[in-house]
Coordinates of C-alpha atoms and ligand atoms in Angstrom, one line a residue:
M1 CA 26.8 122.4 -92.8
R2 CA 28.8 124.6 -90.4
P3 CA 29.4 123.0 -87.0
P4 CA 27.7 124.8 -84.1
R5 CA 29.8 127.4 -82.3
N6 CA 30.6 126.8 -78.7
D7 CA 29.2 130.2 -77.7
M8 CA 25.9 129.7 -79.4
T9 CA 22.8 130.4 -77.3
D10 CA 20.1 127.7 -76.9
L11 CA 17.9 129.6 -79.3
E12 CA 20.7 129.7 -82.0
K13 CA 21.4 126.0 -81.6
N14 CA 17.8 125.2 -82.3
P15 CA 16.7 127.3 -85.3
A16 CA 13.2 126.0 -85.0
M17 CA 12.9 127.9 -81.8
T18 CA 14.1 131.3 -83.2
G19 CA 11.9 133.5 -85.3
S20 CA 13.1 134.5 -88.7
M21 CA 13.0 138.3 -88.3
Q22 CA 15.9 140.7 -88.4
H23 CA 17.7 141.7 -85.3
W24 CA 17.5 145.5 -85.2
P25 CA 18.7 146.8 -81.9
L26 CA 16.6 149.7 -80.5
L27 CA 19.3 152.4 -80.5
I28 CA 18.6 156.1 -79.9
W29 CA 20.7 157.3 -82.8
K30 CA 18.3 155.4 -85.1
L31 CA 15.7 157.9 -84.1
I32 CA 17.6 160.9 -85.4
D33 CA 18.9 159.0 -88.4
H34 CA 15.2 158.4 -89.3
A35 CA 14.3 162.0 -88.7
A36 CA 17.2 163.3 -90.8
L37 CA 16.4 160.9 -93.7
N38 CA 12.6 161.2 -93.7
H39 CA 12.0 164.7 -92.3
P40 CA 15.2 166.5 -93.1
A41 CA 13.6 170.0 -93.5
T42 CA 11.3 169.8 -90.5
E43 CA 12.3 172.6 -88.2
I44 CA 13.8 172.8 -84.7
V45 CA 13.2 176.3 -83.4
T46 CA 15.1 177.6 -80.4
R47 CA 14.8 180.6 -78.2
T48 CA 18.5 180.8 -77.6
V49 CA 20.3 181.6 -74.4
E50 CA 22.0 184.4 -76.3
G51 CA 18.6 185.9 -77.1
P52 CA 17.5 185.6 -80.7
L53 CA 15.3 182.9 -82.2
H54 CA 17.4 180.3 -84.0
R55 CA 16.1 177.9 -86.7
S56 CA 17.6 174.5 -87.5
T57 CA 16.3 171.3 -89.0
W58 CA 16.5 167.6 -88.2
A59 CA 19.1 167.2 -91.0
Q60 CA 21.3 169.9 -89.5
A61 CA 20.8 168.6 -85.9
H62 CA 21.8 165.2 -87.2
T63 CA 25.1 166.3 -88.7
R64 CA 25.9 168.4 -85.6
A65 CA 25.0 165.5 -83.3
K66 CA 27.6 163.5 -85.2
R67 CA 30.1 166.3 -84.7
V68 CA 29.4 166.1 -81.0
A69 CA 30.1 162.4 -81.1
G70 CA 33.4 163.0 -82.9
A71 CA 34.4 165.8 -80.5
L72 CA 33.8 163.5 -77.5
R73 CA 35.8 160.7 -79.1
A74 CA 38.6 163.3 -79.7
L75 CA 38.4 164.2 -76.0
G76 CA 39.0 160.6 -75.1
V77 CA 35.4 159.8 -74.0
Q78 CA 34.7 156.1 -74.1
A79 CA 31.5 154.1 -74.4
G80 CA 29.8 153.9 -71.0
D81 CA 31.4 157.2 -69.7
R82 CA 29.0 159.8 -68.3
V83 CA 28.8 163.2 -69.9
G84 CA 26.9 165.8 -68.0
T85 CA 24.7 168.6 -69.3
L86 CA 23.6 171.7 -67.4
A87 CA 21.4 173.2 -70.0
W88 CA 18.0 174.5 -71.1
N89 CA 15.8 173.1 -73.8
T90 CA 17.7 174.2 -76.9
V91 CA 18.8 172.6 -80.2
R92 CA 22.4 172.5 -78.9
H93 CA 21.3 170.5 -75.9
L94 CA 19.4 168.2 -78.2
E95 CA 22.5 167.7 -80.4
C96 CA 24.4 166.8 -77.3
W97 CA 21.8 164.3 -76.2
Y98 CA 22.0 162.5 -79.6
G99 CA 25.7 162.9 -79.9
I100 CA 26.6 161.6 -76.5
S101 CA 24.4 158.5 -76.6
G102 CA 25.2 158.1 -80.3
M103 CA 28.9 157.6 -79.6
G104 CA 28.1 155.1 -76.7
A105 CA 28.4 157.5 -73.7
V106 CA 25.7 158.3 -71.3
A107 CA 23.9 161.7 -71.4
H108 CA 23.5 162.8 -67.8
T109 CA 21.0 165.7 -67.6
I110 CA 21.6 167.8 -64.4
N111 CA 18.9 170.0 -63.0
P112 CA 20.5 173.4 -62.4
R113 CA 17.7 174.3 -60.0
L114 CA 19.0 171.8 -57.4
F115 CA 20.9 173.0 -54.4
V116 CA 24.6 173.5 -55.2
D117 CA 25.6 170.7 -52.9
Q118 CA 23.2 168.3 -54.6
I119 CA 24.6 169.2 -58.0
V120 CA 28.1 168.6 -56.8
Y121 CA 27.0 165.3 -55.3
I122 CA 25.4 164.0 -58.5
V123 CA 28.2 165.1 -60.8
N124 CA 30.7 163.3 -58.5
H125 CA 28.4 160.3 -58.0
A126 CA 27.9 160.0 -61.8
R127 CA 31.6 160.5 -62.4
D128 CA 30.9 162.8 -65.3
R129 CA 34.0 163.2 -67.4
V130 CA 32.8 166.1 -69.5
L131 CA 30.3 168.9 -68.6
F132 CA 28.4 170.8 -71.3
F133 CA 26.7 173.9 -69.9
D134 CA 24.8 177.0 -71.0
L135 CA 26.1 180.5 -70.6
S136 CA 23.4 181.0 -67.9
F137 CA 25.4 178.6 -65.7
V138 CA 28.9 180.1 -66.0
D139 CA 28.8 181.4 -62.4
L140 CA 27.4 178.2 -61.0
V141 CA 30.1 176.1 -62.8
R142 CA 32.8 178.5 -61.6
Q143 CA 31.6 178.0 -58.1
I144 CA 31.4 174.2 -58.1
A145 CA 34.3 173.4 -60.4
P146 CA 36.9 173.0 -57.6
R147 CA 34.6 170.4 -56.0
L148 CA 34.0 168.3 -59.1
E149 CA 36.3 165.3 -58.8
T150 CA 36.0 163.7 -62.2
V151 CA 35.2 166.4 -64.8
E152 CA 38.1 166.8 -67.2
H153 CA 36.6 169.1 -69.8
F154 CA 34.1 172.0 -69.4
V155 CA 32.3 173.0 -72.6
I156 CA 30.2 176.1 -72.9
L157 CA 27.3 175.7 -75.2
T158 CA 28.0 178.8 -77.2
D159 CA 30.1 180.3 -80.1
G160 CA 33.4 182.1 -80.0
E161 CA 31.7 185.5 -80.1
H162 CA 29.8 184.8 -76.9
M163 CA 32.5 183.1 -74.9
P164 CA 33.1 184.9 -71.6
P165 CA 36.6 186.4 -72.2
Q166 CA 38.0 185.7 -68.8
E167 CA 37.1 181.9 -69.1
A168 CA 38.2 181.4 -72.7
A169 CA 41.6 179.9 -71.8
R170 CA 40.2 177.3 -69.3
L171 CA 37.0 176.3 -71.0
L172 CA 36.1 174.8 -74.4
C173 CA 33.8 176.5 -76.8
Y174 CA 31.1 174.2 -78.2
E175 CA 31.0 175.7 -81.7
D176 CA 34.8 175.6 -81.9
L177 CA 34.8 171.9 -80.9
L178 CA 32.1 171.1 -83.6
A179 CA 34.0 173.1 -86.2
M180 CA 36.9 170.7 -85.9
Q181 CA 34.7 167.7 -86.9
N182 CA 33.4 166.9 -90.3
G183 CA 30.0 165.4 -89.3
D184 CA 30.4 161.9 -90.7
E185 CA 31.4 160.3 -87.5
P186 CA 30.0 156.8 -87.3
W187 CA 27.5 156.0 -84.6
A188 CA 28.4 153.3 -82.0
E189 CA 27.2 149.8 -82.7
L190 CA 25.8 148.9 -79.3
D191 CA 23.7 146.3 -77.6
E192 CA 20.3 147.9 -77.1
N193 CA 20.6 147.4 -73.3
S194 CA 23.6 149.7 -73.2
P195 CA 23.2 152.7 -70.9
A196 CA 22.3 155.9 -72.8
G197 CA 20.9 158.5 -70.3
L198 CA 21.1 159.3 -66.6
C199 CA 18.7 161.4 -64.5
Y200 CA 18.7 161.8 -60.8
T201 CA 15.4 162.1 -58.8
S202 CA 15.3 165.3 -56.9
G203 CA 15.8 163.5 -53.6
T204 CA 13.4 165.3 -51.2
T205 CA 14.5 162.6 -48.7
G206 CA 18.2 161.6 -48.7
N207 CA 20.6 161.9 -51.5
P208 CA 19.3 162.0 -55.1
K209 CA 19.2 158.6 -56.8
G210 CA 20.2 158.0 -60.4
V211 CA 18.1 156.3 -63.0
L212 CA 20.2 154.9 -65.8
Y213 CA 18.1 154.6 -69.0
T214 CA 19.1 152.2 -71.7
H215 CA 18.8 152.7 -75.5
R216 CA 16.0 150.2 -75.5
S217 CA 14.0 151.7 -72.7
T218 CA 14.3 155.1 -74.3
V219 CA 13.3 154.1 -77.8
L220 CA 10.3 152.0 -76.5
H221 CA 9.2 154.9 -74.3
A222 CA 9.5 157.3 -77.2
W223 CA 7.5 155.1 -79.5
S224 CA 4.9 154.6 -76.8
V225 CA 4.4 158.3 -75.9
C226 CA 3.6 159.1 -79.6
Q227 CA 0.3 157.2 -79.2
P228 CA -2.9 159.2 -79.5
D229 CA -3.8 158.5 -75.8
L230 CA -0.5 159.9 -74.6
L231 CA 1.2 162.8 -76.4
G232 CA -0.5 162.1 -79.7
M233 CA 2.5 163.0 -81.8
S234 CA 2.8 162.9 -85.6
A235 CA 4.6 164.5 -88.5
R236 CA 2.0 167.3 -88.3
T237 CA 2.8 168.1 -84.7
S238 CA 4.7 171.2 -83.6
A239 CA 5.8 170.4 -80.1
L240 CA 6.9 172.8 -77.4
P241 CA 8.4 170.9 -74.4
V242 CA 8.3 173.5 -71.6
V243 CA 9.2 170.7 -69.2
P244 CA 13.0 170.7 -69.2
M245 CA 15.1 168.0 -70.7
F246 CA 16.7 167.8 -67.2
H247 CA 13.3 167.0 -65.7
A248 CA 12.9 163.3 -66.6
N249 CA 13.8 163.7 -70.3
A250 CA 11.3 166.4 -71.1
W251 CA 8.8 163.6 -70.8
G252 CA 10.2 161.9 -73.9
I253 CA 9.2 164.7 -76.3
P254 CA 12.7 165.2 -77.9
H255 CA 13.0 161.5 -78.7
A256 CA 9.4 161.1 -79.7
A257 CA 9.6 164.1 -82.1
A258 CA 12.5 162.4 -84.0
A259 CA 10.5 159.1 -84.2
V260 CA 7.6 160.8 -86.0
G261 CA 9.4 163.8 -87.6
A262 CA 7.6 166.4 -85.5
K263 CA 8.7 170.0 -85.4
L264 CA 10.3 171.0 -82.1
V265 CA 10.0 174.4 -80.5
M266 CA 12.6 174.8 -77.8
P267 CA 11.9 177.5 -75.2
G268 CA 15.5 178.0 -74.0
P269 CA 15.8 179.8 -70.6
D270 CA 12.7 182.1 -70.9
L271 CA 9.9 180.0 -69.4
A272 CA 7.8 183.0 -68.4
A273 CA 4.2 183.0 -69.5
P274 CA 4.5 185.9 -72.1
A275 CA 7.4 184.2 -73.9
L276 CA 5.7 180.8 -73.9
Q277 CA 2.4 182.3 -75.3
R278 CA 4.3 184.1 -78.0
L279 CA 6.1 180.9 -79.0
I280 CA 2.9 178.9 -79.0
V281 CA 1.2 181.4 -81.3
D282 CA 4.1 182.3 -83.6
E283 CA 5.4 178.8 -84.1
R284 CA 2.0 177.3 -84.5
V285 CA 2.5 174.9 -81.6
T286 CA 0.0 172.1 -81.5
L287 CA 1.3 170.2 -78.4
T288 CA 2.9 171.5 -75.2
A289 CA 3.7 170.0 -71.8
A290 CA 4.6 171.3 -68.4
V291 CA 3.9 171.1 -64.6
P292 CA 0.8 172.8 -63.2
T293 CA 2.8 175.8 -61.9
V294 CA 3.7 176.8 -65.5
W295 CA 0.1 176.6 -66.7
L296 CA -1.1 178.5 -63.8
A297 CA 1.1 181.4 -64.9
V298 CA 0.0 181.1 -68.5
L299 CA -3.6 181.2 -67.5
A300 CA -3.1 184.2 -65.3
H301 CA -1.2 185.9 -68.2
L302 CA -4.0 185.2 -70.7
E303 CA -6.7 186.4 -68.2
R304 CA -4.7 189.6 -67.6
E305 CA -3.5 190.5 -71.1
G306 CA -6.1 188.8 -73.3
G307 CA -4.8 186.8 -76.3
D308 CA -5.1 183.2 -77.2
L309 CA -3.1 180.0 -77.8
G310 CA -3.1 180.0 -81.5
V311 CA -3.6 176.6 -83.0
L312 CA -2.7 174.7 -79.9
E313 CA -4.6 171.4 -79.8
R314 CA -3.2 169.5 -76.8
L315 CA -1.9 170.7 -73.5
I316 CA -0.2 168.2 -71.2
I317 CA -0.2 168.7 -67.5
G318 CA 1.9 166.4 -65.4
G319 CA 4.4 166.0 -62.6
A320 CA 1.8 167.1 -60.0
A321 CA -2.0 166.9 -59.9
A322 CA -3.8 169.0 -62.4
P323 CA -6.6 170.9 -60.6
P324 CA -10.1 170.5 -62.3
S325 CA -10.4 174.3 -62.5
M326 CA -7.3 174.5 -64.7
I327 CA -8.4 171.7 -67.0
E328 CA -11.8 173.4 -67.4
A329 CA -10.3 176.8 -68.1
F330 CA -8.0 175.6 -70.8
E331 CA -10.7 173.4 -72.4
Q332 CA -13.6 175.8 -72.2
R333 CA -12.0 179.2 -72.5
Y334 CA -9.1 178.4 -74.8
G335 CA -10.5 175.4 -76.8
V336 CA -7.5 173.1 -76.2
S337 CA -7.8 169.5 -75.2
V338 CA -6.0 168.8 -71.9
A339 CA -4.3 165.5 -71.1
H340 CA -3.4 164.9 -67.5
M341 CA -0.4 162.7 -67.3
W342 CA 1.3 160.9 -64.4
G343 CA 4.8 159.5 -64.2
A344 CA 8.1 159.6 -62.4
T345 CA 11.8 159.8 -63.2
E346 CA 11.9 156.1 -62.5
L347 CA 9.4 155.5 -65.3
S348 CA 11.3 157.4 -68.0
P349 CA 8.9 159.2 -67.0
V350 CA 5.4 158.5 -68.5
G351 CA 3.2 156.0 -66.7
S352 CA -0.4 157.0 -67.5
S353 CA -2.7 159.6 -69.2
G354 CA -6.2 160.7 -68.4
M355 CA -7.5 160.9 -72.0
L356 CA -11.1 159.8 -72.3
C357 CA -12.1 156.3 -73.6
A358 CA -15.0 155.7 -76.0
S359 CA -17.4 154.7 -73.3
A360 CA -16.8 158.0 -71.5
A361 CA -18.4 159.9 -74.4
A362 CA -21.8 158.9 -72.9
L363 CA -21.0 160.5 -69.6
S364 CA -22.1 163.9 -68.4
P365 CA -19.6 166.7 -68.8
A366 CA -19.1 166.8 -65.0
R367 CA -18.3 163.1 -64.9
Q368 CA -16.0 163.5 -67.9
L369 CA -14.1 166.2 -66.1
E370 CA -13.8 163.9 -63.1
L371 CA -12.2 161.2 -65.3
K372 CA -9.8 163.8 -66.9
C373 CA -8.7 164.8 -63.4
T374 CA -7.7 161.2 -62.6
Q375 CA -4.1 160.4 -63.5
G376 CA -5.6 158.1 -66.2
R377 CA -4.8 154.8 -67.7
A378 CA -1.6 152.9 -68.3
P379 CA -0.4 152.5 -71.9
F380 CA 0.7 149.1 -73.2
G381 CA 4.1 148.7 -71.6
V382 CA 3.2 149.9 -68.1
E383 CA 1.6 147.4 -65.7
M384 CA 0.0 148.8 -62.5
V385 CA -1.0 147.1 -59.3
L386 CA -2.4 148.4 -56.0
R387 CA -1.1 146.8 -52.8
D388 CA -1.9 147.1 -49.1
D389 CA 0.7 147.1 -46.4
E390 CA 0.8 143.4 -46.3
G391 CA 1.5 143.2 -50.0
R392 CA -2.0 141.9 -50.9
T393 CA -3.3 143.1 -54.3
L394 CA -6.3 145.3 -53.9
P395 CA -9.3 145.3 -56.3
R396 CA -9.8 147.8 -59.1
D397 CA -13.0 149.2 -57.7
G398 CA -12.2 152.9 -57.7
V399 CA -12.5 153.0 -54.0
Q400 CA -9.8 151.0 -52.2
R401 CA -6.6 152.8 -51.8
G402 CA -3.2 151.2 -51.9
R403 CA 0.4 151.7 -52.7
L404 CA 0.8 152.0 -56.5
A405 CA 3.5 149.7 -57.9
V406 CA 4.4 149.4 -61.6
R407 CA 6.6 147.4 -63.9
G408 CA 7.5 147.4 -67.6
P409 CA 10.3 147.9 -70.1
W410 CA 10.9 151.6 -69.2
V411 CA 10.6 151.2 -65.4
V412 CA 13.7 151.4 -63.3
D413 CA 15.2 148.0 -62.3
R414 CA 17.7 149.4 -59.8
Y415 CA 19.2 152.8 -59.0
F416 CA 22.5 153.7 -60.6
D417 CA 25.5 152.6 -58.5
S418 CA 23.6 152.9 -55.3
E419 CA 25.5 152.3 -52.1
G420 CA 23.9 150.5 -49.1
G421 CA 20.5 149.0 -49.4
H422 CA 18.5 151.3 -51.5
A423 CA 19.2 149.7 -54.8
R424 CA 16.2 147.5 -54.7
D425 CA 14.4 148.8 -51.7
R426 CA 11.4 149.9 -53.8
R427 CA 11.3 146.9 -56.0
D428 CA 10.1 143.5 -54.9
A429 CA 10.9 140.0 -56.1
D430 CA 8.3 140.2 -58.9
D431 CA 9.9 143.3 -60.3
W432 CA 7.1 145.6 -59.1
F433 CA 8.5 149.1 -58.4
D434 CA 6.8 150.9 -55.5
T435 CA 6.1 154.4 -56.7
G436 CA 5.6 155.9 -53.3
D437 CA 2.2 157.0 -54.4
I438 CA -1.2 156.0 -52.9
A439 CA -3.9 155.5 -55.5
T440 CA -7.2 154.0 -56.5
I441 CA -7.8 152.3 -59.8
D442 CA -11.4 151.9 -61.2
E443 CA -12.9 149.2 -63.3
R444 CA -12.0 151.0 -66.5
G445 CA -8.4 151.2 -65.4
Y446 CA -8.4 154.9 -64.5
M447 CA -5.9 155.5 -61.8
R448 CA -6.3 158.3 -59.3
I449 CA -3.4 159.4 -57.1
V450 CA -4.8 160.1 -53.6
D451 CA -1.5 161.4 -52.4
R452 CA 2.1 160.7 -52.0
A453 CA 2.5 158.3 -49.2
K454 CA 4.5 160.9 -47.3
D455 CA 1.9 163.7 -47.8
V456 CA -1.3 161.9 -46.9
I457 CA -2.9 163.2 -43.7
K458 CA -4.0 160.7 -41.2
S459 CA -6.7 162.1 -39.0
G460 CA -8.4 160.0 -36.3
G461 CA -7.3 156.8 -38.2
E462 CA -8.9 158.0 -41.4
W463 CA -7.2 159.5 -44.4
I464 CA -7.4 163.0 -45.8
S465 CA -6.0 163.4 -49.3
S466 CA -4.0 166.6 -49.5
I467 CA -4.4 166.6 -53.3
E468 CA -8.2 166.5 -53.1
L469 CA -8.3 169.4 -50.7
E470 CA -5.9 171.4 -52.9
N471 CA -8.0 170.7 -56.0
A472 CA -11.2 171.8 -54.2
A473 CA -9.6 175.1 -53.1
M474 CA -7.9 175.8 -56.4
G475 CA -11.3 176.6 -57.9
C476 CA -12.0 179.4 -55.4
P477 CA -11.9 182.8 -57.2
G478 CA -8.7 184.8 -56.3
V479 CA -6.7 181.8 -55.2
A480 CA -3.4 181.3 -57.1
E481 CA -1.7 178.2 -55.5
V482 CA -2.6 175.9 -52.6
A483 CA -0.8 173.4 -50.5
V484 CA -2.2 171.2 -47.8
I485 CA 0.1 169.7 -45.1
G486 CA -0.6 167.7 -42.0
V487 CA -0.1 169.4 -38.6
D488 CA 0.1 167.6 -35.2
D489 CA -3.1 167.5 -33.3
P490 CA -3.4 166.1 -29.8
K491 CA -6.9 164.6 -30.4
W492 CA -6.8 163.4 -34.0
G493 CA -3.1 162.8 -34.5
E494 CA -3.0 165.0 -37.5
R495 CA -5.2 167.7 -39.1
P496 CA -4.9 169.5 -42.4
A497 CA -3.5 173.0 -42.7
M498 CA -4.0 174.9 -45.9
L499 CA -1.5 177.4 -47.2
L500 CA -2.5 179.6 -50.1
T501 CA -1.3 182.4 -52.3
R502 CA -3.5 185.0 -54.0
E503 CA -3.7 185.9 -57.6
A504 CA -2.2 189.4 -58.3
G505 CA -4.6 192.0 -57.0
A506 CA -7.1 189.5 -55.6
A507 CA -8.6 190.2 -52.1
V508 CA -9.9 186.7 -51.3
A509 CA -9.9 186.1 -47.6
Q510 CA -9.8 183.1 -45.2
A511 CA -13.6 183.2 -44.8
D512 CA -14.2 183.0 -48.5
V513 CA -12.0 179.9 -48.8
K514 CA -13.8 178.3 -45.9
A515 CA -17.2 179.0 -47.3
W516 CA -16.1 177.7 -50.7
L517 CA -14.7 174.5 -49.2
R518 CA -17.8 173.9 -47.0
E519 CA -19.8 173.3 -50.1
R520 CA -17.2 170.9 -51.6
V521 CA -15.6 168.7 -49.0
A522 CA -16.7 166.6 -46.1
K523 CA -16.9 168.4 -42.7
W524 CA -14.1 166.5 -41.1
W525 CA -11.8 167.3 -44.0
M526 CA -12.2 171.1 -43.4
P527 CA -8.7 172.4 -42.8
E528 CA -7.8 173.3 -39.2
H529 CA -5.9 176.3 -40.5
V530 CA -6.3 178.4 -43.6
I531 CA -3.3 180.6 -44.0
F532 CA -2.4 183.0 -46.8
I533 CA 1.4 183.3 -47.6
E534 CA 3.3 185.7 -49.7
S535 CA 4.8 183.1 -52.1
M536 CA 4.8 179.4 -52.5
P537 CA 8.1 177.5 -52.3
H538 CA 8.8 175.2 -55.3
T539 CA 11.1 172.3 -55.9
A540 CA 13.7 172.1 -58.6
T541 CA 11.1 170.5 -60.9
G542 CA 8.5 173.2 -60.3
K543 CA 6.3 171.3 -57.8
I544 CA 5.2 172.8 -54.5
M545 CA 7.8 172.1 -51.9
K546 CA 5.9 170.7 -49.0
T547 CA 9.0 169.8 -46.9
A548 CA 9.7 173.6 -46.7
L549 CA 6.2 174.4 -45.7
R550 CA 6.3 171.7 -43.0
E551 CA 9.4 173.2 -41.6
Q552 CA 8.1 176.7 -41.8
F553 CA 4.7 176.0 -40.2
G554 CA 5.9 173.5 -37.6
A555 CA 3.8 170.8 -39.2
A556 CA 3.7 167.1 -38.5
G557 CA 7.2 165.6 -39.0
S558 CA 7.7 164.2 -42.5
K559 CA 6.3 160.8 -42.7
P560 CA 8.3 157.7 -43.6
E561 CA 8.1 157.0 -47.3
K562 CA 6.6 153.6 -46.5
G563 CA 3.6 155.2 -44.7
G564 CA 0.7 152.9 -43.8
V565 CA -2.1 152.0 -46.1
K566 CA -5.6 151.8 -45.0
P567 CA -7.5 149.7 -47.4
Ligands
ADP601 P1 10.3 164.6 -58.0 O1 9.0 165.2 -58.0 O2 10.6 163.8 -56.8 O3 11.3 165.5 -58.5 P2 9.5 163.0 -60.2 O4 9.3 164.0 -61.2 O5 10.0 161.7 -60.7 O6 10.4 163.5 -59.1 O7 8.1 162.8 -59.4 C1 7.3 161.7 -59.5 C2 6.1 161.9 -58.6 O8 5.4 163.1 -58.9 C3 5.1 160.8 -58.7 O9 5.5 159.7 -57.9 C4 3.9 161.5 -58.1 O10 3.9 161.5 -56.7 C5 4.0 162.9 -58.6 N1 3.2 163.1 -59.8 C6 3.6 163.0 -61.1 N2 2.6 163.3 -62.0 C7 1.5 163.5 -61.2 C8 0.2 163.8 -61.5 N3 -0.3 163.9 -62.7 N4 -0.7 163.9 -60.4 C9 -0.2 163.7 -59.2 N5 1.0 163.5 -58.9 C10 1.9 163.3 -59.9

């Protein structure tokens, strides 16, 4: 018998305590290896930045991802280094994702819609060594390049033919880099807890904070979101992630698609409703996902131009609350099943989904719609708890509101390289991560976001949920988008103000909205002001930007993130 090694763990020293199964680290490159081996001919279709539709397969993407890995090694990138991407959802971006993490580096997706100063901040903070970017962002990169302290190589995601001539000498061309590689580069053998991806929250307060995903967290998340109650993905799925890869990993779809061998349809830079509808119909898309603003535009387009959504089976709405009127419209008029999902960058991002459970089948259609409008139930792997301000756990009665905290293997442990105190300020000793959301959870486990802690309106010591008021107003004919913010009030402390935009050509007036609301919300919830505005400001992730509205309308100062909780 061999003598025990000095560095043996307790489990290794005592074989009776170890199981007898293989150690198979959960590494992201195993996803694309699997797809290439078992689903080699399954397509990845891209609306390219250059214009035409491009068709690739999992087998081709696999080889090219290996070329990316080889190219990065040739550029001197080491395991653990960060490699930034400023790119739309395309097959080239996908190849970069798998190639970067496959050679052991970290794929840092950067949201190009952030303010220039924020982009500079996060690239410097992440210490990105290489930056891959689409042709759409040449001007942006030219503008910020002098301020990027660590980027050594700039790579345009295009071919020689489309290289901007004036940049050709200073920048690398993606297709030229790949052509120098033979595509049999070995993947990195890594610990499954090695970092693989980096995404910064949009940072509505303070600087953006980075969430450093691991191979393990990414693979577990990908596996989980395939489940029927979440994205419901399989080898028969044709998935169109409208949600960008730079917005919390396109909600896991590009990784989940490899796990099950689904077809991917990548929309590139054209996220306008007509282009999306065409892709959905032409590519026989069965699953698609985006924030409510996108679906609002698609609905308006369908109403205006007619047409349908082909064979689309499931439409995911997430990132912000899905108004009931939107869920109803897609389900009843277009025959697709809507799943309302909740999550956050810190949760990789998926935390829950509002798919109905078996017992809900007996409920009335109205009650079923109510359940679908909740943010839904947690999958295995996400634990949820509601807490009051004193940290006491609140019951799951569907009534009591508390701060929602979560934990699980794809929930952030600490922010990436955060200075000062904010590394763990939203995580307590028991690992619960405070999401900053106020919610209720009912007996069945359906969680309902009442508001973000910083958006809830406190009126006379009671709470008014901005989300509920917005949802009520969204059904009013002629209304396009709604945002409710708190405004200072000498008597009540704060009162709701409602800002709205009209659908094109609609004549809906203040009085119509008030009459509509009077039948749907409690009297004391009636907004103090109902104001139509020309256009709604949106954040970099396509959500309504309430901070801008607060500034513009002189509303109550933004509340501290740790706002009070009234049980
Ligand atoms: P940010 O919006 O700050 O860019 P995230 O995308 O990580 O970053 O946002 C996460 C937050 O978005 C959640 O904490 C929650 O407030 C909100 N959110 C996400 N999904 C939903 C949903 N389905 N309904 C309501 N709010 C949601």
